[in-house]
Every structure is written in C-alpha cells, then in structure tokens.
CSV table of C-alpha atoms in Angstrom, one decimal:
chain,number,residue,atom,x,y,z
A,1,UNK,CA,-0.2,-0.3,-0.1
A,2,UNK,CA,2.3,2.7,0.9
A,3,UNK,CA,4.3,2.2,-2.5
A,4,UNK,CA,1.0,2.9,-4.2
A,5,UNK,CA,0.8,6.1,-2.3
A,6,UNK,CA,4.2,7.2,-2.9
A,7,UNK,CA,3.8,7.1,-6.5
A,8,UNK,CA,0.9,9.5,-6.7
A,9,UNK,CA,3.0,12.2,-5.6
A,10,UNK,CA,0.5,15.4,-6.2
A,11,UNK,CA,-2.5,13.5,-4.5
A,12,UNK,CA,-0.5,12.4,-1.5
A,13,UNK,CA,-2.9,13.7,1.3
A,14,UNK,CA,-6.1,12.2,-0.4
A,15,UNK,CA,-4.8,9.1,-1.1
A,16,UNK,CA,-3.0,8.8,2.3
A,17,UNK,CA,-6.8,10.0,4.0
A,18,UNK,CA,-8.3,7.2,1.1
A,19,UNK,CA,-5.7,4.3,2.0
A,20,UNK,CA,-5.5,4.9,5.7
A,21,UNK,CA,-9.4,5.1,6.3
A,22,UNK,CA,-10.0,1.9,6.7
A,23,UNK,CA,-7.1,0.7,9.0
A,24,UNK,CA,-8.3,4.2,10.9
A,25,UNK,CA,-11.3,3.2,11.6
A,26,UNK,CA,-10.1,-0.2,12.7
A,27,UNK,CA,-7.6,1.1,14.9
A,28,UNK,CA,-10.2,3.4,16.5
A,29,UNK,CA,-12.3,0.7,16.9
A,30,UNK,CA,-9.4,-1.2,19.1
A,31,UNK,CA,-8.7,1.2,21.0
A,32,UNK,CA,-12.2,2.4,21.9
A,33,UNK,CA,-13.3,-1.5,23.1
A,34,UNK,CA,-10.0,-1.9,24.9
A,35,UNK,CA,-10.4,1.3,27.3
A,36,UNK,CA,-14.5,0.1,27.6
A,37,UNK,CA,-13.3,-3.3,28.5
A,38,UNK,CA,-9.5,-4.1,29.1
A,39,UNK,CA,-9.6,-7.9,29.5
A,40,UNK,CA,-10.2,-7.3,25.5
A,41,UNK,CA,-6.5,-7.2,25.5
A,42,UNK,CA,-6.3,-10.9,26.8
A,43,UNK,CA,-7.6,-12.2,23.6
A,44,UNK,CA,-5.4,-13.4,20.9
A,45,UNK,CA,-7.4,-11.9,17.9
A,46,UNK,CA,-7.9,-8.6,19.5
A,47,UNK,CA,-4.0,-8.3,19.3
A,48,UNK,CA,-3.1,-9.6,16.2
A,49,UNK,CA,-5.6,-6.9,14.9
A,50,UNK,CA,-3.5,-4.3,16.8
A,51,UNK,CA,-0.7,-5.7,15.4
A,52,UNK,CA,-1.9,-5.8,11.9
A,53,UNK,CA,-2.3,-2.1,11.9
A,54,UNK,CA,1.0,-1.4,13.5
A,55,UNK,CA,3.0,-2.8,10.5
A,56,UNK,CA,0.5,-1.4,8.1
A,57,UNK,CA,1.8,1.9,9.6
A,58,UNK,CA,5.2,0.9,9.8
A,59,UNK,CA,5.3,0.2,5.7
A,60,UNK,CA,3.4,2.8,5.0
A,61,UNK,CA,6.1,5.4,6.7
A,62,UNK,CA,9.0,3.5,5.1
A,63,UNK,CA,7.2,4.7,1.6
A,64,UNK,CA,5.8,7.8,2.4
A,65,UNK,CA,8.4,9.5,4.9
A,66,UNK,CA,7.5,13.5,5.5
A,67,UNK,CA,4.4,12.7,4.1
A,68,UNK,CA,3.2,10.2,6.6
A,69,UNK,CA,3.1,13.2,9.2
A,70,UNK,CA,-0.2,13.6,9.4
A,71,UNK,CA,-1.2,9.7,9.9
A,72,UNK,CA,1.7,9.8,12.7
A,73,UNK,CA,0.0,13.0,14.4
A,74,UNK,CA,-3.4,11.1,13.9
A,75,UNK,CA,-2.2,8.0,16.0
A,76,UNK,CA,0.7,9.0,18.1
A,77,UNK,CA,-0.9,9.6,21.6
A,78,UNK,CA,-3.1,6.3,21.0
A,79,UNK,CA,-0.1,4.3,20.2
A,80,UNK,CA,1.8,5.8,23.2
A,81,UNK,CA,-1.6,5.3,25.4
A,82,UNK,CA,-1.7,1.4,24.0
A,83,UNK,CA,2.3,0.7,25.0
A,84,UNK,CA,2.0,2.1,28.4
A,85,UNK,CA,-1.4,0.1,28.9
A,86,UNK,CA,0.0,-3.1,27.7
A,87,UNK,CA,3.0,-2.5,30.1
A,88,UNK,CA,1.3,-2.3,32.4
A,89,UNK,CA,-1.0,-5.4,32.0
A,90,UNK,CA,2.0,-7.6,31.5
A,91,UNK,CA,3.5,-6.2,34.9
A,92,UNK,CA,0.3,-6.8,36.3
A,93,UNK,CA,0.4,-10.5,34.9
A,94,UNK,CA,4.2,-10.8,36.4
A,95,UNK,CA,3.1,-9.7,39.7
A,96,UNK,CA,0.3,-11.9,40.0
A,97,UNK,CA,1.2,-14.9,38.4
A,98,UNK,CA,5.3,-14.5,38.9
A,99,UNK,CA,8.1,-14.5,35.6
A,100,UNK,CA,6.8,-17.2,34.1
A,101,UNK,CA,4.1,-15.8,32.6
A,102,UNK,CA,5.7,-13.5,30.2
A,103,UNK,CA,6.6,-16.8,28.1
A,104,UNK,CA,2.9,-17.7,27.7
A,105,UNK,CA,1.6,-16.7,24.1
A,106,UNK,CA,-1.2,-14.0,25.1
A,107,UNK,CA,1.7,-12.1,26.6
A,108,UNK,CA,4.3,-12.8,23.6
A,109,UNK,CA,1.2,-11.1,21.6
A,110,UNK,CA,1.3,-8.7,24.1
A,111,UNK,CA,5.1,-8.0,23.7
A,112,UNK,CA,4.8,-8.0,19.9
A,113,UNK,CA,2.1,-4.8,19.8
A,114,UNK,CA,5.0,-2.8,22.3
A,115,UNK,CA,7.6,-4.1,19.4
A,116,UNK,CA,6.2,-2.8,16.3
A,117,UNK,CA,4.9,0.2,18.5
A,118,UNK,CA,8.7,1.0,18.6
A,119,UNK,CA,9.2,0.1,15.0
A,120,UNK,CA,7.0,2.6,14.2
A,121,UNK,CA,8.7,5.6,15.9
A,122,UNK,CA,11.9,4.3,15.4
A,123,UNK,CA,11.1,3.9,11.5
A,124,UNK,CA,9.5,7.8,11.5
A,125,UNK,CA,12.4,9.3,13.6
A,126,UNK,CA,15.4,7.9,11.4
A,127,UNK,CA,12.6,8.5,7.7
A,128,UNK,CA,12.7,11.8,8.5
A,129,UNK,CA,15.8,12.9,10.4
A,130,UNK,CA,17.4,12.2,6.9
A,131,UNK,CA,15.3,14.9,5.2
A,132,UNK,CA,16.6,17.9,4.4
A,133,UNK,CA,15.2,21.0,6.0
A,134,UNK,CA,13.8,22.7,2.7
A,135,UNK,CA,11.5,19.3,2.7
A,136,UNK,CA,11.2,19.8,6.1
A,137,UNK,CA,9.6,23.2,5.9
A,138,UNK,CA,7.1,21.7,3.3
A,139,UNK,CA,5.0,19.9,5.9
A,140,UNK,CA,5.2,22.2,8.6
A,141,UNK,CA,4.5,25.5,9.1
A,142,UNK,CA,7.6,26.2,11.0
A,143,UNK,CA,10.7,26.5,9.1
A,144,UNK,CA,12.8,22.9,8.9
A,145,UNK,CA,14.9,23.3,12.1
A,146,UNK,CA,11.9,24.1,14.2
A,147,UNK,CA,10.3,20.8,13.4
A,148,UNK,CA,12.7,19.3,13.7
A,149,UNK,CA,12.6,20.5,17.8
A,150,UNK,CA,9.1,19.8,17.7
A,151,UNK,CA,9.5,16.7,17.0
A,152,UNK,CA,11.9,16.3,19.5
A,153,UNK,CA,9.8,17.4,22.3
A,154,UNK,CA,6.5,16.6,21.7
A,155,UNK,CA,6.9,13.2,19.9
A,156,UNK,CA,10.5,11.5,21.0
A,157,UNK,CA,10.7,12.9,24.3
A,158,UNK,CA,7.1,11.8,25.1
A,159,UNK,CA,7.8,8.1,23.9
A,160,UNK,CA,11.3,7.7,25.2
A,161,UNK,CA,9.9,8.4,28.6
A,162,UNK,CA,7.1,6.1,28.3
A,163,UNK,CA,9.4,3.5,26.9
A,164,UNK,CA,12.4,3.5,28.9
A,165,UNK,CA,10.5,3.5,32.3
A,166,UNK,CA,8.8,0.7,30.9
A,167,UNK,CA,12.4,-1.2,30.5
A,168,UNK,CA,13.6,0.1,33.8
A,169,UNK,CA,10.7,-1.3,35.6
A,170,UNK,CA,9.8,-4.8,33.8
A,171,UNK,CA,11.2,-8.2,34.4
A,172,UNK,CA,14.3,-9.1,32.4
A,173,UNK,CA,12.6,-11.5,29.9
A,174,UNK,CA,10.0,-8.5,29.1
A,175,UNK,CA,12.4,-6.0,28.2
A,176,UNK,CA,12.7,-5.2,24.5
A,177,UNK,CA,16.1,-4.9,22.3
A,178,UNK,CA,14.5,-2.3,20.2
A,179,UNK,CA,14.6,-0.3,23.2
A,180,UNK,CA,18.0,-0.1,22.2
A,181,UNK,CA,17.5,0.7,17.9
A,182,UNK,CA,15.1,3.3,19.8
A,183,UNK,CA,17.7,5.0,21.7
A,184,UNK,CA,20.7,4.9,19.1
A,185,UNK,CA,18.4,6.5,15.9
A,186,UNK,CA,17.2,9.0,18.5
A,187,UNK,CA,20.6,9.8,19.3
A,188,UNK,CA,22.2,10.1,15.5
A,189,UNK,CA,19.5,11.7,14.3
A,190,UNK,CA,19.2,14.7,17.0
A,191,UNK,CA,22.4,14.8,18.4
A,192,UNK,CA,22.6,18.2,19.3
A,193,UNK,CA,19.1,18.2,21.1
A,194,UNK,CA,19.9,14.7,22.7
A,195,UNK,CA,23.1,15.7,24.4
A,196,UNK,CA,21.5,17.2,27.4
A,197,UNK,CA,19.3,13.9,28.2
A,198,UNK,CA,21.6,11.6,27.6
A,199,UNK,CA,23.0,10.7,31.2
A,200,UNK,CA,19.9,10.1,31.9
A,201,UNK,CA,18.7,7.8,29.4
A,202,UNK,CA,21.8,6.0,29.7
A,203,UNK,CA,21.2,5.3,33.3
A,204,UNK,CA,17.9,3.7,32.9
A,205,UNK,CA,18.8,1.4,30.2
A,206,UNK,CA,22.6,0.8,31.4
A,207,UNK,CA,22.2,-0.4,35.1
A,208,UNK,CA,19.4,-2.9,34.5
A,209,UNK,CA,20.8,-4.1,31.2
A,210,UNK,CA,24.0,-4.6,33.0
A,211,UNK,CA,22.8,-7.0,35.6
A,212,UNK,CA,21.0,-9.2,33.5
A,213,UNK,CA,24.1,-9.6,30.9
A,214,UNK,CA,25.9,-10.1,33.5
A,215,UNK,CA,24.1,-12.9,35.4
A,216,UNK,CA,22.9,-14.7,31.7
A,217,UNK,CA,25.8,-14.3,29.4
A,218,UNK,CA,23.6,-16.5,27.0
A,219,UNK,CA,20.3,-16.7,27.6
A,220,UNK,CA,19.5,-12.8,25.9
A,221,UNK,CA,21.4,-13.4,22.4
A,222,UNK,CA,19.4,-10.5,21.1
A,223,UNK,CA,19.5,-8.3,23.7
A,224,UNK,CA,22.9,-8.3,24.3
A,225,UNK,CA,24.1,-7.5,20.5
A,226,UNK,CA,21.9,-4.6,20.5
A,227,UNK,CA,23.0,-3.5,23.9
A,228,UNK,CA,26.9,-3.7,23.3
A,229,UNK,CA,26.1,-2.2,19.4
A,230,UNK,CA,24.0,0.7,21.1
A,231,UNK,CA,27.3,1.3,23.4
A,232,UNK,CA,29.7,1.1,20.3
A,233,UNK,CA,27.4,3.3,18.3
A,234,UNK,CA,27.6,5.8,21.4
A,235,UNK,CA,30.9,5.6,21.4
A,236,UNK,CA,31.1,6.7,17.6
A,237,UNK,CA,28.5,9.4,17.4
A,238,UNK,CA,28.9,10.9,21.0
A,239,UNK,CA,32.1,10.0,22.8
A,240,UNK,CA,32.3,14.0,24.4
A,241,UNK,CA,28.8,12.7,26.4
A,242,UNK,CA,30.2,9.2,27.0
A,243,UNK,CA,33.2,10.5,28.3
A,244,UNK,CA,31.5,13.0,30.7
A,245,UNK,CA,29.3,10.9,32.4
A,246,UNK,CA,29.6,9.9,36.1
A,247,UNK,CA,32.4,7.9,37.1
A,248,UNK,CA,30.3,4.8,38.1
A,249,UNK,CA,28.2,4.6,35.0
A,250,UNK,CA,31.7,5.0,33.0
A,251,UNK,CA,32.6,2.2,35.1
A,252,UNK,CA,29.7,0.3,33.7
A,253,UNK,CA,30.0,0.6,30.2
A,254,UNK,CA,34.0,-0.3,31.0
A,255,UNK,CA,32.3,-3.3,32.6
A,256,UNK,CA,30.4,-4.2,29.8
A,257,UNK,CA,33.3,-3.9,27.1
A,258,UNK,CA,35.5,-6.0,29.0
A,259,UNK,CA,32.3,-8.1,29.0
A,260,UNK,CA,32.0,-8.2,24.8
A,261,UNK,CA,35.7,-8.9,24.2
A,262,UNK,CA,35.4,-12.0,26.4
A,263,UNK,CA,31.7,-13.3,24.7
A,264,UNK,CA,30.9,-16.7,23.5
A,265,UNK,CA,28.5,-14.6,20.9
A,266,UNK,CA,30.9,-13.9,17.9
A,267,UNK,CA,28.7,-10.8,16.9
A,268,UNK,CA,29.2,-9.6,20.5
A,269,UNK,CA,33.2,-10.1,20.4
A,270,UNK,CA,33.3,-8.7,17.0
A,271,UNK,CA,31.4,-5.1,18.2
A,272,UNK,CA,33.5,-5.1,21.2
A,273,UNK,CA,37.1,-5.4,19.2
A,274,UNK,CA,35.0,-2.5,17.2
A,275,UNK,CA,34.1,-0.5,20.6
A,276,UNK,CA,37.5,-0.7,21.9
A,277,UNK,CA,39.2,0.5,18.9
A,278,UNK,CA,37.3,3.4,18.8
A,279,UNK,CA,37.2,4.2,22.2
A,280,UNK,CA,41.0,4.2,22.4
A,281,UNK,CA,41.1,6.5,19.6
A,282,UNK,CA,38.8,9.1,20.9
A,283,UNK,CA,40.6,8.9,24.0
A,284,UNK,CA,43.8,9.9,22.8
A,285,UNK,CA,42.3,12.7,20.9
A,286,UNK,CA,40.2,14.0,24.1
A,287,UNK,CA,42.5,17.1,25.4
A,288,UNK,CA,42.0,16.6,29.1
A,289,UNK,CA,44.9,14.7,30.2
A,290,UNK,CA,43.5,14.0,33.7
A,291,UNK,CA,39.9,12.2,32.3
A,292,UNK,CA,42.4,10.1,30.0
A,293,UNK,CA,44.5,8.9,32.9
A,294,UNK,CA,41.0,8.2,35.3
A,295,UNK,CA,39.5,6.1,31.9
A,296,UNK,CA,43.1,4.3,31.5
A,297,UNK,CA,43.0,3.1,34.7
A,298,UNK,CA,39.3,2.1,34.4
A,299,UNK,CA,40.2,0.1,31.3
A,300,UNK,CA,43.1,-1.8,32.7
A,301,UNK,CA,41.7,-2.8,36.1
A,302,UNK,CA,41.3,-6.2,36.7
A,303,UNK,CA,42.6,-9.3,35.5
A,304,UNK,CA,40.6,-10.4,32.4
A,305,UNK,CA,41.5,-9.7,28.9
A,306,UNK,CA,44.1,-7.4,30.0
A,307,UNK,CA,46.9,-8.5,27.4
A,308,UNK,CA,43.8,-7.9,24.2
A,309,UNK,CA,43.1,-4.4,25.5
A,310,UNK,CA,47.0,-3.3,26.4
A,311,UNK,CA,47.3,-4.2,22.4
A,312,UNK,CA,45.4,-1.9,21.7
A,313,UNK,CA,46.5,1.0,23.9
A,314,UNK,CA,50.1,-0.2,22.7
A,315,UNK,CA,51.0,1.0,26.2
C-alpha cells in the first residue's frame, strides 16, 4: 500500500486519507473497545488486529517518509497510550502469576504489540531525520529546524520517557532489544538536542541491562548484541557525552566492554573489538589529560583481557 501512495505524489494527502481510512477506523475501534473493556487485551484475535494495523503503518511510513506526518499525528498519542496500557497489563500479570507468565503465548503477543510500536516510532524518526530542511519546511508551518525541534520535544521525548521507564521497571524477560534501536536512532538523529538527556537515558538502560548480561551470558542473545551495538554507536557518535558520564556509569560501560571481549557470541565479541578500537582512538584525541588517565585506569583495572586491551593501547 505504501508504494502505491508514493507514486501518486500530487495526490498524497487524498490518497493517504483514503488508503488509511479503513485501518484507522479499525485502530480507533480497537482503542475504544479496549478502553471500555481492558480484558479484550487478553484475547489473541484482538492483539493480532493491533499488530496488523501497526505493521501496516510501519510499511506506509517507509514509503511516505515526511508525507506520513498527518498519519503519525493522528495515531501517535494512542500508540503511546496503548504501549503504556499493555506494559501495565504485563506487569500486573507478572506480579500475580510470576515471571513464568512472560513465556505464555498471549503475553508474547502483547510484547509484539510493544515491539511494533517501537518499530513505527524508530522508522519514522530515522526516515524523517534524513530529510533536507527545505523538505521539512514543506510539511510544517514552522521552518525545518523548528519542525525537528517540535518532533523531538513532542514525539521523541514523550515516547522515550514511556519506553525507558517501562524498560527499567520490567522483568528481564519482558525487556525489548528494540528499545536500544530507538535510543540509538534518536541519538544519531537529534545529536545536539539529545546531549542534555544523554546521562539520564544511559542510566535507565545501562544499569538494569548490565545486571542482566552479567548474570545470564547467553540467555538474551539478541539483547546482548543490540546492547553492545548501542554502546559502540554511542562511543562513535557521542564520545564527548560518554566521557563525561559519572564514574559509576562510565565504569559500567568499561565493564560491558570487557564482558563483550570475552563473549561467546561472535557478533558481540566483534563489536566489542570495534568499540575498544574506537574508544581508544577517541580517548587519545581527548584534550583533558587527567580524564584520560582516569579512564585508562578503569579500562585496565581487573585481570581478564588485559593483554588484548594493552595491545590496543600499545602501552
């Protein structure tokens, strides 16, 4: 459907409304009925309908990019509300029945709804952030830069706040690797505006994830890969913010780096090597000598993998 809309460039507003009318009616119906009767969220047919509508929006967003804005504005608040509602439902089930409930098929469907909500938001941010200022101005009354600021303030921060708090408070089995994708895309797309939120966001994802991966080396393979990939990209795109993190958090990053270097999952170990290469390169270029010394001490503190680390540092 998305590709059909894309070709009708001059009729996009009409085509978008026309083509999304049926899924939007279905979406509104699902939201209204779930608000009236929350028990519907325990039904597989209901959850499958939610997933189908969200996936359709993701596909359409891929094709339309900026012209998807009216649709995003139409459903975004309800996507956030649905995400929060399902997260609360899962948490309630875990409290009542224990962590094993997270493996039940119906809970997996609930988590799929959350995943597709993350997919939609990540896709829209990634596709929108790559557009030119002149194109951004064309879809907004504000100029391009103001439009990006509005997207960050009203869309990104709102959704990230909900997602990260849910991630922090969820049991390990309910934490979604897609959270790292959303965080990484946001960091790259809104680098300057993201800086003042960097420490808070890193703390929310870093502390609980570090505990998970240290306890269960192989239990969360996808999460392990996405987590170390997020840290590597943070080092690459935002080293100035990484290096200024409090000592405890920086210590967790170094600990995660050491963990990655000895990981049995090849992809994790490979990214770990890429990360330490980039980390050392940026550290050598960093102007504050005292900070360099402090970080080097943290990197070298401990016994495992010192030979490998020293080979990168060439000490």
